[in-house]
PDB file of C-alpha atoms in Angstrom:
ATOM      1  CA  MET A 119      -9.532  10.736   0.555  1.00  0.00           C
ATOM      2  CA  ASN A 120      -6.517   8.258  -0.812  1.00  0.00           C
ATOM      3  CA  ASP A 121      -5.726   5.250   0.247  1.00  0.00           C
ATOM      4  CA  ARG A 122      -2.878   6.695   1.938  1.00  0.00           C
ATOM      5  CA  GLU A 123      -5.053   9.140   3.637  1.00  0.00           C
ATOM      6  CA  PHE A 124      -7.020   6.532   4.084  1.00  0.00           C
ATOM      7  CA  ALA A 125      -5.031   4.465   6.097  1.00  0.00           C
ATOM      8  CA  ASP A 126      -3.339   7.393   8.425  1.00  0.00           C
ATOM      9  CA  GLU A 127      -7.028   8.434   9.651  1.00  0.00           C
ATOM     10  CA  ILE A 128      -7.505   4.785  10.352  1.00  0.00           C
ATOM     11  CA  GLU A 129      -4.204   4.335  11.894  1.00  0.00           C
ATOM     12  CA  GLU A 130      -4.797   7.687  14.031  1.00  0.00           C
ATOM     13  CA  ILE A 131      -7.362   6.269  15.860  1.00  0.00           C
ATOM     14  CA  ILE A 132      -6.104   2.529  16.477  1.00  0.00           C
ATOM     15  CA  GLU A 133      -3.175   4.620  18.182  1.00  0.00           C
ATOM     16  CA  GLN A 134      -5.599   6.866  19.970  1.00  0.00           C
ATOM     17  CA  ASN A 135      -7.692   3.793  21.288  1.00  0.00           C
ATOM     18  CA  ARG A 136      -4.047   2.788  22.604  1.00  0.00           C
ATOM     19  CA  LEU A 137      -3.748   5.543  24.897  1.00  0.00           C
ATOM     20  CA  GLN A 138      -6.632   4.771  26.301  1.00  0.00           C
ATOM     21  CA  ALA A 139      -4.777   1.134  27.828  1.00  0.00           C
ATOM     22  CA  GLU A 140      -7.839   0.376  30.480  1.00  0.00           C
ATOM     23  CA  ARG A 141     -10.329   0.431  27.603  1.00  0.00           C
ATOM     24  CA  PHE A 142     -12.474  -2.161  26.198  1.00  0.00           C
ATOM     25  CA  ASN A 143     -11.256  -1.176  22.398  1.00  0.00           C
ATOM     26  CA  SER A 144      -7.846  -1.126  23.330  1.00  0.00           C
ATOM     27  CA  ARG A 145      -7.786  -4.705  24.606  1.00  0.00           C
ATOM     28  CA  LEU A 146      -9.124  -6.056  21.028  1.00  0.00           C
ATOM     29  CA  ASN A 147      -5.479  -4.926  19.600  1.00  0.00           C
ATOM     30  CA  LEU A 148      -6.447  -4.444  16.081  1.00  0.00           C
ATOM     31  CA  LYS A 149      -4.074  -3.962  13.960  1.00  0.00           C
ATOM     32  CA  LEU A 150      -5.218  -2.644  10.297  1.00  0.00           C
ATOM     33  CA  GLN A 151      -3.656  -5.070   7.787  1.00  0.00           C
ATOM     34  CA  GLY A 152      -4.877  -3.014   4.275  1.00  0.00           C
ATOM     35  CA  CYS A 153      -7.379  -1.141   3.082  1.00  0.00           C
ATOM     36  CA  SER A 154      -8.986   0.913   0.463  1.00  0.00           C
ATOM     37  CA  MET A 155     -10.828   4.039  -0.671  1.00  0.00           C
ATOM     38  CA  GLU A 156     -11.128   3.252  -3.484  1.00  0.00           C
ATOM     39  CA  ARG A 157     -13.354  -0.219  -2.780  1.00  0.00           C
ATOM     40  CA  LYS A 158     -14.200   1.399   0.340  1.00  0.00           C
ATOM     41  CA  THR A 159     -12.697  -2.198   2.119  1.00  0.00           C
ATOM     42  CA  VAL A 160     -10.514  -2.083   5.414  1.00  0.00           C
ATOM     43  CA  THR A 161      -9.170  -5.359   7.042  1.00  0.00           C
ATOM     44  CA  TYR A 162      -7.957  -5.896  10.291  1.00  0.00           C
ATOM     45  CA  ALA A 163      -5.792  -8.768  12.167  1.00  0.00           C
ATOM     46  CA  PHE A 164      -6.554  -9.991  15.181  1.00  0.00           C
ATOM     47  CA  GLU A 165      -4.618 -12.367  17.477  1.00  0.00           C
ATOM     48  CA  VAL A 166      -6.268 -14.385  20.039  1.00  0.00           C
ATOM     49  CA  LYS A 167      -5.666 -13.951  23.795  1.00  0.00           C
ATOM     50  CA  GLU A 168      -6.459 -16.126  26.567  1.00  0.00           C
ATOM     51  CA  TRP A 169      -8.923 -13.077  27.834  1.00  0.00           C
ATOM     52  CA  CYS A 170     -10.919 -13.573  25.124  1.00  0.00           C
ATOM     53  CA  LEU A 171     -11.802 -17.683  24.950  1.00  0.00           C
ATOM     54  CA  ASN A 172     -15.016 -19.017  25.965  1.00  0.00           C
ATOM     55  CA  PRO A 173     -14.804 -22.049  28.269  1.00  0.00           C
ATOM     56  CA  TYR A 174     -14.734 -24.416  25.258  1.00  0.00           C
ATOM     57  CA  GLY A 175     -11.314 -22.343  23.748  1.00  0.00           C
ATOM     58  CA  GLY A 176     -13.309 -20.613  21.071  1.00  0.00           C
ATOM     59  CA  ILE A 177     -13.115 -16.566  20.811  1.00  0.00           C
ATOM     60  CA  HIS A 178     -16.327 -15.185  22.768  1.00  0.00           C
ATOM     61  CA  GLY A 179     -19.289 -14.604  20.993  1.00  0.00           C
ATOM     62  CA  GLY A 180     -19.504 -10.851  22.703  1.00  0.00           C
ATOM     63  CA  VAL A 181     -15.923 -10.286  21.675  1.00  0.00           C
ATOM     64  CA  ILE A 182     -16.926 -11.283  17.744  1.00  0.00           C
ATOM     65  CA  CYS A 183     -19.138  -9.057  17.527  1.00  0.00           C
ATOM     66  CA  SER A 184     -17.146  -6.425  19.746  1.00  0.00           C
ATOM     67  CA  LEU A 185     -14.501  -7.227  16.705  1.00  0.00           C
ATOM     68  CA  PHE A 186     -17.008  -6.399  14.694  1.00  0.00           C
ATOM     69  CA  ASP A 187     -18.329  -3.707  15.867  1.00  0.00           C
ATOM     70  CA  THR A 188     -14.647  -1.965  16.901  1.00  0.00           C
ATOM     71  CA  GLY A 189     -13.904  -2.166  13.143  1.00  0.00           C
ATOM     72  CA  MET A 190     -16.644  -1.257  11.460  1.00  0.00           C
ATOM     73  CA  GLY A 191     -16.611   1.734  13.123  1.00  0.00           C
ATOM     74  CA  ILE A 192     -13.060   2.674  13.099  1.00  0.00           C
ATOM     75  CA  GLY A 193     -13.193   2.530   9.783  1.00  0.00           C
ATOM     76  CA  ALA A 194     -16.433   4.808   9.524  1.00  0.00           C
ATOM     77  CA  ALA A 195     -14.975   7.079  10.995  1.00  0.00           C
ATOM     78  CA  ALA A 196     -11.980   7.346   9.063  1.00  0.00           C
ATOM     79  CA  VAL A 197     -14.138   7.253   5.892  1.00  0.00           C
ATOM     80  CA  SER A 198     -16.427  10.169   7.457  1.00  0.00           C
ATOM     81  CA  GLN A 199     -14.318  11.889   9.411  1.00  0.00           C
ATOM     82  CA  ARG A 200     -16.908  12.381  11.938  1.00  0.00           C
ATOM     83  CA  MET A 201     -17.540  10.586  15.320  1.00  0.00           C
ATOM     84  CA  VAL A 202     -19.632   7.354  14.180  1.00  0.00           C
ATOM     85  CA  SER A 203     -22.097   5.927  16.883  1.00  0.00           C
ATOM     86  CA  THR A 204     -23.712   1.883  16.429  1.00  0.00           C
ATOM     87  CA  ALA A 205     -27.381   2.669  15.447  1.00  0.00           C
ATOM     88  CA  ASP A 206     -27.361  -1.647  14.465  1.00  0.00           C
ATOM     89  CA  LEU A 207     -24.932  -4.989  14.323  1.00  0.00           C
ATOM     90  CA  SER A 208     -25.997  -7.673  13.783  1.00  0.00           C
ATOM     91  CA  VAL A 209     -23.681 -10.591  13.474  1.00  0.00           C
ATOM     92  CA  SER A 210     -24.270 -14.704  12.054  1.00  0.00           C
ATOM     93  CA  TYR A 211     -21.387 -16.991  13.687  1.00  0.00           C
ATOM     94  CA  LEU A 212     -20.811 -19.715  11.114  1.00  0.00           C
ATOM     95  CA  LYS A 213     -17.744 -22.050  12.364  1.00  0.00           C
ATOM     96  CA  PRO A 214     -15.980 -22.070  16.099  1.00  0.00           C
ATOM     97  CA  MET A 215     -13.124 -19.774  16.147  1.00  0.00           C
ATOM     98  CA  ASN A 216     -11.059 -21.625  18.051  1.00  0.00           C
ATOM     99  CA  GLY A 217      -7.624 -20.929  15.820  1.00  0.00           C
ATOM    100  CA  LYS A 218      -4.828 -18.121  16.854  1.00  0.00           C
ATOM    101  CA  SER A 219      -5.747 -15.606  14.850  1.00  0.00           C
ATOM    102  CA  TYR A 220      -8.064 -14.307  12.389  1.00  0.00           C
ATOM    103  CA  LEU A 221      -8.859 -11.147   9.371  1.00  0.00           C
ATOM    104  CA  PHE A 222     -11.823  -9.077   9.717  1.00  0.00           C
ATOM    105  CA  SER A 223     -12.577  -7.671   6.479  1.00  0.00           C
ATOM    106  CA  ILE A 224     -14.910  -4.699   6.134  1.00  0.00           C
ATOM    107  CA  GLU A 225     -16.676  -3.500   2.924  1.00  0.00           C
ATOM    108  CA  TYR A 226     -18.302  -0.194   2.969  1.00  0.00           C
ATOM    109  CA  THR A 227     -21.554   0.304   1.222  1.00  0.00           C
ATOM    110  CA  HIS A 228     -23.315   2.448   1.872  1.00  0.00           C
ATOM    111  CA  ILE A 229     -21.148   6.168   3.094  1.00  0.00           C
ATOM    112  CA  GLY A 230     -23.557   9.019   3.189  1.00  0.00           C
ATOM    113  CA  LYS A 231     -23.582  12.567   5.329  1.00  0.00           C
ATOM    114  CA  ARG A 232     -25.571  10.696   8.349  1.00  0.00           C
ATOM    115  CA  MET A 233     -25.269   6.777   7.561  1.00  0.00           C
ATOM    116  CA  ILE A 234     -22.887   4.760   6.956  1.00  0.00           C
ATOM    117  CA  ARG A 235     -23.706   1.084   6.038  1.00  0.00           C
ATOM    118  CA  CYS A 236     -20.457  -2.040   6.056  1.00  0.00           C
ATOM    119  CA  THR A 237     -20.357  -6.001   5.812  1.00  0.00           C
ATOM    120  CA  GLY A 238     -18.068  -7.665   7.263  1.00  0.00           C
ATOM    121  CA  ARG A 239     -16.341 -11.000   7.204  1.00  0.00           C
ATOM    122  CA  ALA A 240     -14.118 -12.796   9.916  1.00  0.00           C
ATOM    123  CA  LEU A 241     -11.993 -15.386   8.293  1.00  0.00           C
ATOM    124  CA  ASP A 242      -9.226 -17.556  10.256  1.00  0.00           C
ATOM    125  CA  ALA A 243      -5.669 -16.233   9.062  1.00  0.00           C
ATOM    126  CA  GLU A 244      -4.530 -19.706   8.588  1.00  0.00           C
ATOM    127  CA  SER A 245      -7.091 -21.384   6.239  1.00  0.00           C
ATOM    128  CA  ARG A 246      -9.155 -18.728   5.158  1.00  0.00           C
ATOM    129  CA  ALA A 247     -12.486 -19.936   6.173  1.00  0.00           C
ATOM    130  CA  VAL A 248     -14.826 -17.383   6.111  1.00  0.00           C
ATOM    131  CA  CYS A 249     -16.379 -18.197  10.619  1.00  0.00           C
ATOM    132  CA  ALA A 250     -18.422 -15.688  11.509  1.00  0.00           C
ATOM    133  CA  THR A 251     -20.538 -12.312   8.779  1.00  0.00           C
ATOM    134  CA  ALA A 252     -21.962  -9.057   9.963  1.00  0.00           C
ATOM    135  CA  MET A 253     -23.946  -6.001   9.103  1.00  0.00           C
ATOM    136  CA  ALA A 254     -23.805  -2.637  10.847  1.00  0.00           C
ATOM    137  CA  SER A 255     -24.847   0.735  10.465  1.00  0.00           C
ATOM    138  CA  PHE A 256     -23.592   3.945  11.946  1.00  0.00           C
ATOM    139  CA  VAL A 257     -24.545   7.105  12.725  1.00  0.00           C
ATOM    140  CA  THR A 258     -22.496  10.100  12.735  1.00  0.00           C
ATOM    141  CA  THR A 259     -22.093  12.475  15.520  1.00  0.00           C
ATOM    142  CA  GLU A 260     -19.650  15.511  16.241  1.00  0.00           C
ATOM    143  CA  SER A 261     -16.234  16.197  14.692  1.00  0.00           C
ATOM    144  CA  ARG A 262     -13.492  14.202  15.269  1.00  0.00           C
ATOM    145  CA  ALA A 263     -11.060  16.289  16.070  1.00  0.00           C
ATOM    146  CA  LYS A 264     -13.034  16.973  19.573  1.00  0.00           C
ATOM    147  CA  GLY A 265     -14.821  13.325  19.919  1.00  0.00           C
ATOM    148  CA  LEU A 266     -11.502  12.048  20.198  1.00  0.00           C
ATOM    149  CA  GLN A 267      -9.039  14.336  22.814  1.00  0.00           C
ATOM    150  CA  VAL A 268      -8.082  11.784  25.695  1.00  0.00           C
TER     151      VAL A 268
END
């Protein structure tokens, strides 16, 4: 798979999420900023909305975790051409995320037949400060063609 095909796969999954407007993944509204099949990387943009804030005005930790889970999972499904399920996910919160927009940068460190591992960083889009990091594993399940039917 080349970079264009990889990007097309990611965009297709994002579009499928958008078609399910009442579901959580649609509400996150991740936008693909770039990807490289050769480097096994994906970067998404996230614009902060009122619904995702905690009482202190920063992004709620559960939303940050969900952004990593969803972004990493989309890339894992695209690269494997299969549906994936989160096997484990660990997030480290390094700085408060009180900005307006963020970049979620994902690197796939292992792409096997049954397991995909990745790491991620959440960066403030303006300052480029790293605010959170994550590590996750995804297990592949059924074919994407069957799993993405709406």
